[in-house]
Amino acid sequence: MLPDLLADPRVHAAITLALEEDVGPGDATTLALVDPGIQATGEILARQACRVAGGGVAAAVLRRVDPAVVCETLVPDGSDVPAGGAILRFRGPAAAILTGERTALNFMQRMCGIATLTRRFVEAVQGYGTQVLDTRKTTPGLRVFEKYSVR
C-alpha cells in the first residue's frame, strides 16, 4: 500500500514553488490567447511503457491552478501502463489546464522514471534474496517525491 503522498505538506510547498517558478502570475501565452470561459478536456499519456507514479501530484498541480479542474485517475500509482496508455484524464477551464500542464508533467515524468527504473532493479535481483531500498541521497527539495516513487 502506497502512503498518501498528498498528506505531506512538503508536496504542497513544492507544487507552489514549481508553479511560481514555471508560470509566476500566469502563463503569458495562455493569458493572451485563451478565452477564460473556454472549457477543455485532456489526458496524460505514457510515451513508453512504464510504472506509474505521481498521478495524484499531477492532479494536485492542475487543481492548484484552478480548483474547477476535475481529474480522474485512469491508472493508479504503482501500476504499469503500456506505451500510449492514458494515465490521468482532466477537464475544466482551458486556461488553467494549459497553465498547469507542464508543471504537472514535470512531476509525473520524473516520478514515473524513478518508479520504472526501480521496478527494473527489483526484477533484476529477483530470486537472489536481495531487497532494493532507497537512500537519503536524493535531489534537494524532491526527496518526498523520489522516495515515494521508489516505493
mmCIF file of N, CA and C in Angstrom, residues 1-132:
data_model
loop_
_atom_site.group_PDB
_atom_site.id
_atom_site.type_symbol
_atom_site.label_atom_id
_atom_site.label_comp_id
_atom_site.label_asym_id
_atom_site.label_seq_id
_atom_site.Cartn_x
_atom_site.Cartn_y
_atom_site.Cartn_z
ATOM 1 N N MET A 1 0.845 -1.186 0.000
ATOM 2 C CA MET A 1 0.000 0.000 0.000
ATOM 3 C C MET A 1 0.885 1.243 0.000
ATOM 4 N N LEU A 2 0.650 2.123 -0.944
ATOM 5 C CA LEU A 2 1.422 3.352 -1.022
ATOM 6 C C LEU A 2 0.916 4.372 -0.005
ATOM 7 N N PRO A 3 1.830 5.163 0.558
ATOM 8 C CA PRO A 3 1.401 6.193 1.511
ATOM 9 C C PRO A 3 0.640 7.300 0.783
ATOM 10 N N ASP A 4 -0.126 8.078 1.533
ATOM 11 C CA ASP A 4 -0.861 9.207 0.961
ATOM 12 C C ASP A 4 0.110 10.366 0.789
ATOM 13 N N LEU A 5 0.670 10.458 -0.381
ATOM 14 C CA LEU A 5 1.681 11.470 -0.672
ATOM 15 C C LEU A 5 1.142 12.879 -0.470
ATOM 16 N N LEU A 6 -0.111 13.097 -0.820
ATOM 17 C CA LEU A 6 -0.685 14.439 -0.738
ATOM 18 C C LEU A 6 -0.930 14.900 0.692
ATOM 19 N N ALA A 7 -0.779 14.001 1.659
ATOM 20 C CA ALA A 7 -0.919 14.394 3.059
ATOM 21 C C ALA A 7 0.347 15.090 3.572
ATOM 22 N N ASP A 8 1.418 15.004 2.824
ATOM 23 C CA ASP A 8 2.695 15.589 3.238
ATOM 24 C C ASP A 8 2.745 17.060 2.832
ATOM 25 N N PRO A 9 2.908 17.973 3.783
ATOM 26 C CA PRO A 9 2.940 19.410 3.443
ATOM 27 C C PRO A 9 4.091 19.788 2.512
ATOM 28 N N ARG A 10 5.153 18.989 2.479
ATOM 29 C CA ARG A 10 6.263 19.287 1.570
ATOM 30 C C ARG A 10 5.825 19.190 0.109
ATOM 31 N N VAL A 11 4.860 18.319 -0.162
ATOM 32 C CA VAL A 11 4.361 18.163 -1.523
ATOM 33 C C VAL A 11 3.698 19.458 -1.978
ATOM 34 N N HIS A 12 2.859 20.016 -1.126
ATOM 35 C CA HIS A 12 2.142 21.239 -1.489
ATOM 36 C C HIS A 12 3.085 22.436 -1.578
ATOM 37 N N ALA A 13 4.094 22.448 -0.728
ATOM 38 C CA ALA A 13 5.099 23.514 -0.805
ATOM 39 C C ALA A 13 5.868 23.421 -2.118
ATOM 40 N N ALA A 14 6.216 22.207 -2.526
ATOM 41 C CA ALA A 14 6.945 22.021 -3.785
ATOM 42 C C ALA A 14 6.076 22.390 -4.988
ATOM 43 N N ILE A 15 4.797 22.051 -4.932
ATOM 44 C CA ILE A 15 3.878 22.417 -6.020
ATOM 45 C C ILE A 15 3.791 23.936 -6.133
ATOM 46 N N THR A 16 3.657 24.600 -5.010
ATOM 47 C CA THR A 16 3.595 26.064 -5.012
ATOM 48 C C THR A 16 4.857 26.657 -5.621
ATOM 49 N N LEU A 17 6.003 26.186 -5.174
ATOM 50 C CA LEU A 17 7.280 26.680 -5.689
ATOM 51 C C LEU A 17 7.421 26.409 -7.188
ATOM 52 N N ALA A 18 7.061 25.211 -7.618
ATOM 53 C CA ALA A 18 7.180 24.856 -9.037
ATOM 54 C C ALA A 18 6.284 25.733 -9.907
ATOM 55 N N LEU A 19 5.064 25.975 -9.462
ATOM 56 C CA LEU A 19 4.164 26.833 -10.247
ATOM 57 C C LEU A 19 4.659 28.269 -10.284
ATOM 58 N N GLU A 20 5.170 28.760 -9.163
ATOM 59 C CA GLU A 20 5.733 30.119 -9.146
ATOM 60 C C GLU A 20 6.902 30.213 -10.113
ATOM 61 N N GLU A 21 7.735 29.186 -10.123
ATOM 62 C CA GLU A 21 8.917 29.162 -10.988
ATOM 63 C C GLU A 21 8.536 29.017 -12.458
ATOM 64 N N ASP A 22 7.576 28.148 -12.757
ATOM 65 C CA ASP A 22 7.202 27.867 -14.148
ATOM 66 C C ASP A 22 6.327 28.951 -14.774
ATOM 67 N N VAL A 23 5.327 29.426 -14.046
ATOM 68 C CA VAL A 23 4.356 30.336 -14.662
ATOM 69 C C VAL A 23 4.157 31.647 -13.914
ATOM 70 N N GLY A 24 4.715 31.778 -12.726
ATOM 71 C CA GLY A 24 4.570 33.032 -11.978
ATOM 72 C C GLY A 24 3.115 33.438 -11.862
ATOM 73 N N PRO A 25 2.812 34.672 -12.236
ATOM 74 C CA PRO A 25 1.423 35.136 -12.117
ATOM 75 C C PRO A 25 0.501 34.572 -13.185
ATOM 76 N N GLY A 26 1.041 33.839 -14.137
ATOM 77 C CA GLY A 26 0.215 33.238 -15.183
ATOM 78 C C GLY A 26 1.030 32.993 -16.431
ATOM 79 N N ASP A 27 0.577 32.056 -17.228
ATOM 80 C CA ASP A 27 1.246 31.740 -18.485
ATOM 81 C C ASP A 27 0.912 32.829 -19.498
ATOM 82 N N ALA A 28 1.923 33.576 -19.941
ATOM 83 C CA ALA A 28 1.706 34.737 -20.808
ATOM 84 C C ALA A 28 0.951 34.374 -22.086
ATOM 85 N N THR A 29 1.318 33.276 -22.723
ATOM 86 C CA THR A 29 0.658 32.880 -23.968
ATOM 87 C C THR A 29 -0.804 32.543 -23.711
ATOM 88 N N THR A 30 -1.057 31.784 -22.668
ATOM 89 C CA THR A 30 -2.443 31.415 -22.342
ATOM 90 C C THR A 30 -3.259 32.650 -22.000
ATOM 91 N N LEU A 31 -2.694 33.537 -21.198
ATOM 92 C CA LEU A 31 -3.414 34.758 -20.826
ATOM 93 C C LEU A 31 -3.750 35.598 -22.054
ATOM 94 N N ALA A 32 -2.855 35.618 -23.029
ATOM 95 C CA ALA A 32 -3.055 36.440 -24.216
ATOM 96 C C ALA A 32 -4.006 35.807 -25.234
ATOM 97 N N LEU A 33 -4.039 34.480 -25.298
ATOM 98 C CA LEU A 33 -4.741 33.832 -26.410
ATOM 99 C C LEU A 33 -5.971 33.003 -26.056
ATOM 100 N N VAL A 34 -6.132 32.626 -24.797
ATOM 101 C CA VAL A 34 -7.218 31.700 -24.455
ATOM 102 C C VAL A 34 -8.332 32.434 -23.715
ATOM 103 N N ASP A 35 -9.519 32.350 -24.276
ATOM 104 C CA ASP A 35 -10.699 32.935 -23.640
ATOM 105 C C ASP A 35 -10.927 32.248 -22.299
ATOM 106 N N PRO A 36 -11.035 33.009 -21.211
ATOM 107 C CA PRO A 36 -11.180 32.391 -19.887
ATOM 108 C C PRO A 36 -12.437 31.529 -19.731
ATOM 109 N N GLY A 37 -13.408 31.674 -20.596
ATOM 110 C CA GLY A 37 -14.637 30.893 -20.484
ATOM 111 C C GLY A 37 -14.597 29.547 -21.184
ATOM 112 N N ILE A 38 -13.547 29.277 -21.940
ATOM 113 C CA ILE A 38 -13.474 28.029 -22.701
ATOM 114 C C ILE A 38 -13.124 26.862 -21.789
ATOM 115 N N GLN A 39 -13.855 25.762 -21.956
ATOM 116 C CA GLN A 39 -13.606 24.533 -21.207
ATOM 117 C C GLN A 39 -12.842 23.555 -22.101
ATOM 118 N N ALA A 40 -12.081 22.680 -21.483
ATOM 119 C CA ALA A 40 -11.294 21.709 -22.246
ATOM 120 C C ALA A 40 -11.210 20.398 -21.482
ATOM 121 N N THR A 41 -10.841 19.362 -22.205
ATOM 122 C CA THR A 41 -10.537 18.070 -21.584
ATOM 123 C C THR A 41 -9.167 17.645 -22.093
ATOM 124 N N GLY A 42 -8.518 16.791 -21.341
ATOM 125 C CA GLY A 42 -7.215 16.304 -21.763
ATOM 126 C C GLY A 42 -6.850 15.044 -21.018
ATOM 127 N N GLU A 43 -5.769 14.430 -21.442
ATOM 128 C CA GLU A 43 -5.256 13.227 -20.803
ATOM 129 C C GLU A 43 -3.741 13.291 -20.759
ATOM 130 N N ILE A 44 -3.187 12.669 -19.748
ATOM 131 C CA ILE A 44 -1.749 12.430 -19.706
ATOM 132 C C ILE A 44 -1.547 11.007 -20.186
ATOM 133 N N LEU A 45 -0.753 10.876 -21.254
ATOM 134 C CA LEU A 45 -0.486 9.582 -21.876
ATOM 135 C C LEU A 45 0.966 9.176 -21.626
ATOM 136 N N ALA A 46 1.196 7.889 -21.524
ATOM 137 C CA ALA A 46 2.557 7.374 -21.382
ATOM 138 C C ALA A 46 3.209 7.314 -22.761
ATOM 139 N N ARG A 47 4.357 7.936 -22.910
ATOM 140 C CA ARG A 47 5.093 7.860 -24.180
ATOM 141 C C ARG A 47 5.637 6.460 -24.412
ATOM 142 N N GLN A 48 6.017 5.814 -23.318
ATOM 143 C CA GLN A 48 6.517 4.442 -23.394
ATOM 144 C C GLN A 48 5.961 3.675 -22.209
ATOM 145 N N ALA A 49 6.045 2.370 -22.265
ATOM 146 C CA ALA A 49 5.567 1.552 -21.152
ATOM 147 C C ALA A 49 6.319 1.961 -19.892
ATOM 148 N N CYS A 50 5.600 2.059 -18.790
ATOM 149 C CA CYS A 50 6.240 2.497 -17.549
ATOM 150 C C CYS A 50 5.432 2.072 -16.333
ATOM 151 N N ARG A 51 6.060 2.233 -15.176
ATOM 152 C CA ARG A 51 5.393 2.092 -13.884
ATOM 153 C C ARG A 51 4.912 3.501 -13.514
ATOM 154 N N VAL A 52 3.662 3.618 -13.167
ATOM 155 C CA VAL A 52 3.063 4.924 -12.891
ATOM 156 C C VAL A 52 3.372 5.379 -11.467
ATOM 157 N N ALA A 53 3.718 6.663 -11.350
ATOM 158 C CA ALA A 53 3.864 7.336 -10.058
ATOM 159 C C ALA A 53 3.619 8.815 -10.292
ATOM 160 N N GLY A 54 2.910 9.441 -9.383
ATOM 161 C CA GLY A 54 2.727 10.886 -9.457
ATOM 162 C C GLY A 54 1.416 11.367 -10.030
ATOM 163 N N GLY A 55 0.485 10.469 -10.270
ATOM 164 C CA GLY A 55 -0.808 10.905 -10.797
ATOM 165 C C GLY A 55 -1.523 11.868 -9.868
ATOM 166 N N GLY A 56 -1.471 11.582 -8.589
ATOM 167 C CA GLY A 56 -2.105 12.471 -7.615
ATOM 168 C C GLY A 56 -1.431 13.825 -7.550
ATOM 169 N N VAL A 57 -0.122 13.839 -7.736
ATOM 170 C CA VAL A 57 0.620 15.104 -7.730
ATOM 171 C C VAL A 57 0.237 15.925 -8.958
ATOM 172 N N ALA A 58 0.173 15.283 -10.120
ATOM 173 C CA ALA A 58 -0.227 15.991 -11.340
ATOM 174 C C ALA A 58 -1.628 16.584 -11.180
ATOM 175 N N ALA A 59 -2.535 15.813 -10.617
ATOM 176 C CA ALA A 59 -3.894 16.307 -10.396
ATOM 177 C C ALA A 59 -3.889 17.479 -9.410
ATOM 178 N N ALA A 60 -3.062 17.386 -8.374
ATOM 179 C CA ALA A 60 -2.981 18.466 -7.389
ATOM 180 C C ALA A 60 -2.437 19.747 -8.019
ATOM 181 N N VAL A 61 -1.493 19.612 -8.948
ATOM 182 C CA VAL A 61 -0.966 20.789 -9.644
ATOM 183 C C VAL A 61 -2.086 21.464 -10.435
ATOM 184 N N LEU A 62 -2.821 20.680 -11.210
ATOM 185 C CA LEU A 62 -3.895 21.252 -12.032
ATOM 186 C C LEU A 62 -4.978 21.893 -11.164
ATOM 187 N N ARG A 63 -5.324 21.246 -10.064
ATOM 188 C CA ARG A 63 -6.340 21.809 -9.168
ATOM 189 C C ARG A 63 -5.816 23.041 -8.434
ATOM 190 N N ARG A 64 -4.499 23.116 -8.211
ATOM 191 C CA ARG A 64 -3.937 24.301 -7.564
ATOM 192 C C ARG A 64 -4.080 25.516 -8.475
ATOM 193 N N VAL A 65 -3.908 25.296 -9.779
ATOM 194 C CA VAL A 65 -4.078 26.399 -10.733
ATOM 195 C C VAL A 65 -5.536 26.847 -10.737
ATOM 196 N N ASP A 66 -6.446 25.890 -10.708
ATOM 197 C CA ASP A 66 -7.877 26.214 -10.657
ATOM 198 C C ASP A 66 -8.626 25.026 -10.053
ATOM 199 N N PRO A 67 -9.251 25.233 -8.886
ATOM 200 C CA PRO A 67 -9.991 24.134 -8.235
ATOM 201 C C PRO A 67 -11.145 23.584 -9.074
ATOM 202 N N ALA A 68 -11.519 24.287 -10.136
ATOM 203 C CA ALA A 68 -12.596 23.800 -11.004
ATOM 204 C C ALA A 68 -12.136 22.662 -11.918
ATOM 205 N N VAL A 69 -10.836 22.414 -12.002
ATOM 206 C CA VAL A 69 -10.340 21.308 -12.831
ATOM 207 C C VAL A 69 -10.677 19.994 -12.123
ATOM 208 N N VAL A 70 -11.318 19.096 -12.842
ATOM 209 C CA VAL A 70 -11.706 17.789 -12.307
ATOM 210 C C VAL A 70 -10.789 16.747 -12.933
ATOM 211 N N CYS A 71 -10.179 15.919 -12.078
ATOM 212 C CA CYS A 71 -9.236 14.904 -12.557
ATOM 213 C C CYS A 71 -9.754 13.506 -12.235
ATOM 214 N N GLU A 72 -9.507 12.599 -13.162
ATOM 215 C CA GLU A 72 -9.883 11.194 -12.997
ATOM 216 C C GLU A 72 -8.638 10.331 -13.205
ATOM 217 N N THR A 73 -8.296 9.571 -12.177
ATOM 218 C CA THR A 73 -7.158 8.660 -12.280
ATOM 219 C C THR A 73 -7.579 7.432 -13.073
ATOM 220 N N LEU A 74 -6.883 7.176 -14.166
ATOM 221 C CA LEU A 74 -7.181 6.019 -15.003
ATOM 222 C C LEU A 74 -6.280 4.835 -14.679
ATOM 223 N N VAL A 75 -5.043 5.121 -14.280
ATOM 224 C CA VAL A 75 -4.090 4.086 -13.878
ATOM 225 C C VAL A 75 -3.480 4.544 -12.558
ATOM 226 N N PRO A 76 -3.700 3.789 -11.478
ATOM 227 C CA PRO A 76 -3.197 4.221 -10.179
ATOM 228 C C PRO A 76 -1.680 4.063 -10.045
ATOM 229 N N ASP A 77 -1.112 4.860 -9.151
ATOM 230 C CA ASP A 77 0.313 4.755 -8.851
ATOM 231 C C ASP A 77 0.656 3.320 -8.467
ATOM 232 N N GLY A 78 1.824 2.875 -8.914
ATOM 233 C CA GLY A 78 2.278 1.518 -8.629
ATOM 234 C C GLY A 78 1.867 0.504 -9.683
ATOM 235 N N SER A 79 1.047 0.944 -10.638
ATOM 236 C CA SER A 79 0.600 0.062 -11.722
ATOM 237 C C SER A 79 1.429 0.316 -12.968
ATOM 238 N N ASP A 80 1.402 -0.640 -13.870
ATOM 239 C CA ASP A 80 2.099 -0.479 -15.146
ATOM 240 C C ASP A 80 1.115 -0.007 -16.198
ATOM 241 N N VAL A 81 1.633 0.765 -17.151
ATOM 242 C CA VAL A 81 0.816 1.257 -18.251
ATOM 243 C C VAL A 81 1.610 1.036 -19.541
ATOM 244 N N PRO A 82 0.935 0.617 -20.614
ATOM 245 C CA PRO A 82 1.644 0.422 -21.881
ATOM 246 C C PRO A 82 1.906 1.765 -22.570
ATOM 247 N N ALA A 83 2.804 1.757 -23.524
ATOM 248 C CA ALA A 83 3.055 2.961 -24.317
ATOM 249 C C ALA A 83 1.743 3.425 -24.942
ATOM 250 N N GLY A 84 1.486 4.709 -24.839
ATOM 251 C CA GLY A 84 0.258 5.280 -25.384
ATOM 252 C C GLY A 84 -0.928 5.204 -24.458
ATOM 253 N N GLY A 85 -0.782 4.511 -23.323
ATOM 254 C CA GLY A 85 -1.892 4.374 -22.388
ATOM 255 C C GLY A 85 -2.182 5.674 -21.655
ATOM 256 N N ALA A 86 -3.455 5.929 -21.421
ATOM 257 C CA ALA A 86 -3.874 7.124 -20.686
ATOM 258 C C ALA A 86 -3.742 6.863 -19.186
ATOM 259 N N ILE A 87 -3.142 7.798 -18.480
ATOM 260 C CA ILE A 87 -2.903 7.673 -17.040
ATOM 261 C C ILE A 87 -3.876 8.528 -16.245
ATOM 262 N N LEU A 88 -4.094 9.751 -16.716
ATOM 263 C CA LEU A 88 -4.928 10.715 -15.991
ATOM 264 C C LEU A 88 -5.767 11.479 -17.005
ATOM 265 N N ARG A 89 -7.038 11.674 -16.691
ATOM 266 C CA ARG A 89 -7.937 12.461 -17.544
ATOM 267 C C ARG A 89 -8.388 13.666 -16.719
ATOM 268 N N PHE A 90 -8.514 14.812 -17.380
ATOM 269 C CA PHE A 90 -8.938 16.018 -16.657
ATOM 270 C C PHE A 90 -9.811 16.879 -17.550
ATOM 271 N N ARG A 91 -10.627 17.685 -16.899
ATOM 272 C CA ARG A 91 -11.485 18.629 -17.632
ATOM 273 C C ARG A 91 -11.682 19.855 -16.756
ATOM 274 N N GLY A 92 -11.886 20.973 -17.428
ATOM 275 C CA GLY A 92 -12.082 22.222 -16.710
ATOM 276 C C GLY A 92 -11.701 23.396 -17.586
ATOM 277 N N PRO A 93 -11.476 24.552 -16.977
ATOM 278 C CA PRO A 93 -11.108 25.739 -17.746
ATOM 279 C C PRO A 93 -9.823 25.500 -18.551
ATOM 280 N N ALA A 94 -9.900 25.748 -19.865
ATOM 281 C CA ALA A 94 -8.756 25.506 -20.751
ATOM 282 C C ALA A 94 -7.526 26.283 -20.295
ATOM 283 N N ALA A 95 -7.718 27.512 -19.855
ATOM 284 C CA ALA A 95 -6.575 28.331 -19.432
ATOM 285 C C ALA A 95 -5.853 27.690 -18.248
ATOM 286 N N ALA A 96 -6.591 27.145 -17.321
ATOM 287 C CA ALA A 96 -5.975 26.502 -16.153
ATOM 288 C C ALA A 96 -5.216 25.249 -16.569
ATOM 289 N N ILE A 97 -5.807 24.471 -17.442
ATOM 290 C CA ILE A 97 -5.156 23.239 -17.901
ATOM 291 C C ILE A 97 -3.861 23.575 -18.643
ATOM 292 N N LEU A 98 -3.909 24.541 -19.533
ATOM 293 C CA LEU A 98 -2.706 24.930 -20.276
ATOM 294 C C LEU A 98 -1.641 25.531 -19.358
ATOM 295 N N THR A 99 -2.069 26.238 -18.340
ATOM 296 C CA THR A 99 -1.123 26.850 -17.409
ATOM 297 C C THR A 99 -0.412 25.805 -16.559
ATOM 298 N N GLY A 100 -1.137 24.780 -16.114
ATOM 299 C CA GLY A 100 -0.572 23.810 -15.185
ATOM 300 C C GLY A 100 -0.002 22.553 -15.800
ATOM 301 N N GLU A 101 -0.271 22.310 -17.089
ATOM 302 C CA GLU A 101 0.094 21.018 -17.669
ATOM 303 C C GLU A 101 1.586 20.739 -17.671
ATOM 304 N N ARG A 102 2.419 21.701 -17.953
ATOM 305 C CA ARG A 102 3.865 21.447 -17.999
ATOM 306 C C ARG A 102 4.396 21.114 -16.613
ATOM 307 N N THR A 103 3.959 21.833 -15.599
ATOM 308 C CA THR A 103 4.400 21.550 -14.237
ATOM 309 C C THR A 103 3.922 20.173 -13.803
ATOM 310 N N ALA A 104 2.676 19.844 -14.110
ATOM 311 C CA ALA A 104 2.132 18.525 -13.770
ATOM 312 C C ALA A 104 2.940 17.428 -14.453
ATOM 313 N N LEU A 105 3.242 17.622 -15.722
ATOM 314 C CA LEU A 105 4.025 16.628 -16.461
ATOM 315 C C LEU A 105 5.449 16.509 -15.922
ATOM 316 N N ASN A 106 6.047 17.620 -15.531
ATOM 317 C CA ASN A 106 7.408 17.566 -14.983
ATOM 318 C C ASN A 106 7.466 16.663 -13.754
ATOM 319 N N PHE A 107 6.511 16.817 -12.850
ATOM 320 C CA PHE A 107 6.470 15.954 -11.668
ATOM 321 C C PHE A 107 6.249 14.498 -12.083
ATOM 322 N N MET A 108 5.251 14.255 -12.928
ATOM 323 C CA MET A 108 4.918 12.877 -13.302
ATOM 324 C C MET A 108 6.042 12.184 -14.062
ATOM 325 N N GLN A 109 6.684 12.887 -14.975
ATOM 326 C CA GLN A 109 7.752 12.271 -15.752
ATOM 327 C C GLN A 109 8.897 11.822 -14.852
ATOM 328 N N ARG A 110 9.270 12.681 -13.914
ATOM 329 C CA ARG A 110 10.362 12.327 -13.003
ATOM 330 C C ARG A 110 9.960 11.139 -12.134
ATOM 331 N N MET A 111 8.751 11.192 -11.603
ATOM 332 C CA MET A 111 8.300 10.142 -10.692
ATOM 333 C C MET A 111 8.106 8.816 -11.416
ATOM 334 N N CYS A 112 7.527 8.835 -12.606
ATOM 335 C CA CYS A 112 7.369 7.589 -13.373
ATOM 336 C C CYS A 112 8.732 7.018 -13.757
ATOM 337 N N GLY A 113 9.671 7.880 -14.101
ATOM 338 C CA GLY A 113 11.015 7.421 -14.446
ATOM 339 C C GLY A 113 11.679 6.700 -13.289
ATOM 340 N N ILE A 114 11.570 7.261 -12.091
ATOM 341 C CA ILE A 114 12.157 6.626 -10.911
ATOM 342 C C ILE A 114 11.457 5.305 -10.608
ATOM 343 N N ALA A 115 10.130 5.309 -10.667
ATOM 344 C CA ALA A 115 9.371 4.086 -10.382
ATOM 345 C C ALA A 115 9.694 2.988 -11.397
ATOM 346 N N THR A 116 9.834 3.354 -12.649
ATOM 347 C CA THR A 116 10.122 2.377 -13.699
ATOM 348 C C THR A 116 11.523 1.791 -13.541
ATOM 349 N N LEU A 117 12.496 2.633 -13.258
ATOM 350 C CA LEU A 117 13.862 2.148 -13.063
ATOM 351 C C LEU A 117 13.947 1.267 -11.811
ATOM 352 N N THR A 118 13.248 1.659 -10.760
ATOM 353 C CA THR A 118 13.234 0.846 -9.541
ATOM 354 C C THR A 118 12.648 -0.527 -9.829
ATOM 355 N N ARG A 119 11.560 -0.566 -10.596
ATOM 356 C CA ARG A 119 10.954 -1.857 -10.966
ATOM 357 C C ARG A 119 11.972 -2.741 -11.690
ATOM 358 N N ARG A 120 12.760 -2.146 -12.585
ATOM 359 C CA ARG A 120 13.779 -2.916 -13.308
ATOM 360 C C ARG A 120 14.821 -3.482 -12.351
ATOM 361 N N PHE A 121 15.235 -2.690 -11.373
ATOM 362 C CA PHE A 121 16.202 -3.167 -10.382
ATOM 363 C C PHE A 121 15.616 -4.331 -9.584
ATOM 364 N N VAL A 122 14.374 -4.191 -9.155
ATOM 365 C CA VAL A 122 13.714 -5.253 -8.382
ATOM 366 C C VAL A 122 13.631 -6.527 -9.212
ATOM 367 N N GLU A 123 13.262 -6.414 -10.475
ATOM 368 C CA GLU A 123 13.178 -7.590 -11.346
ATOM 369 C C GLU A 123 14.552 -8.227 -11.548
ATOM 370 N N ALA A 124 15.603 -7.403 -11.631
ATOM 371 C CA ALA A 124 16.955 -7.921 -11.878
ATOM 372 C C ALA A 124 17.485 -8.750 -10.714
ATOM 373 N N VAL A 125 17.052 -8.467 -9.483
ATOM 374 C CA VAL A 125 17.586 -9.190 -8.324
ATOM 375 C C VAL A 125 16.614 -10.232 -7.785
ATOM 376 N N GLN A 126 15.492 -10.409 -8.473
ATOM 377 C CA GLN A 126 14.529 -11.415 -8.044
ATOM 378 C C GLN A 126 15.194 -12.786 -7.986
ATOM 379 N N GLY A 127 14.924 -13.518 -6.941
ATOM 380 C CA GLY A 127 15.475 -14.860 -6.808
ATOM 381 C C GLY A 127 16.822 -14.894 -6.100
ATOM 382 N N TYR A 128 17.362 -13.758 -5.749
ATOM 383 C CA TYR A 128 18.664 -13.696 -5.077
ATOM 384 C C TYR A 128 18.548 -13.373 -3.585
ATOM 385 N N GLY A 129 17.324 -13.208 -3.099
ATOM 386 C CA GLY A 129 17.146 -12.852 -1.696
ATOM 387 C C GLY A 129 17.591 -11.428 -1.390
ATOM 388 N N THR A 130 17.605 -10.604 -2.414
ATOM 389 C CA THR A 130 18.040 -9.220 -2.271
ATOM 390 C C THR A 130 16.836 -8.300 -2.249
ATOM 391 N N GLN A 131 16.914 -7.266 -1.439
ATOM 392 C CA GLN A 131 15.844 -6.276 -1.361
ATOM 393 C C GLN A 131 16.384 -4.934 -1.835
ATOM 394 N N VAL A 132 15.669 -4.274 -2.725
ATOM 395 C CA VAL A 132 16.058 -2.953 -3.211
ATOM 396 C C VAL A 132 15.483 -1.917 -2.256
#
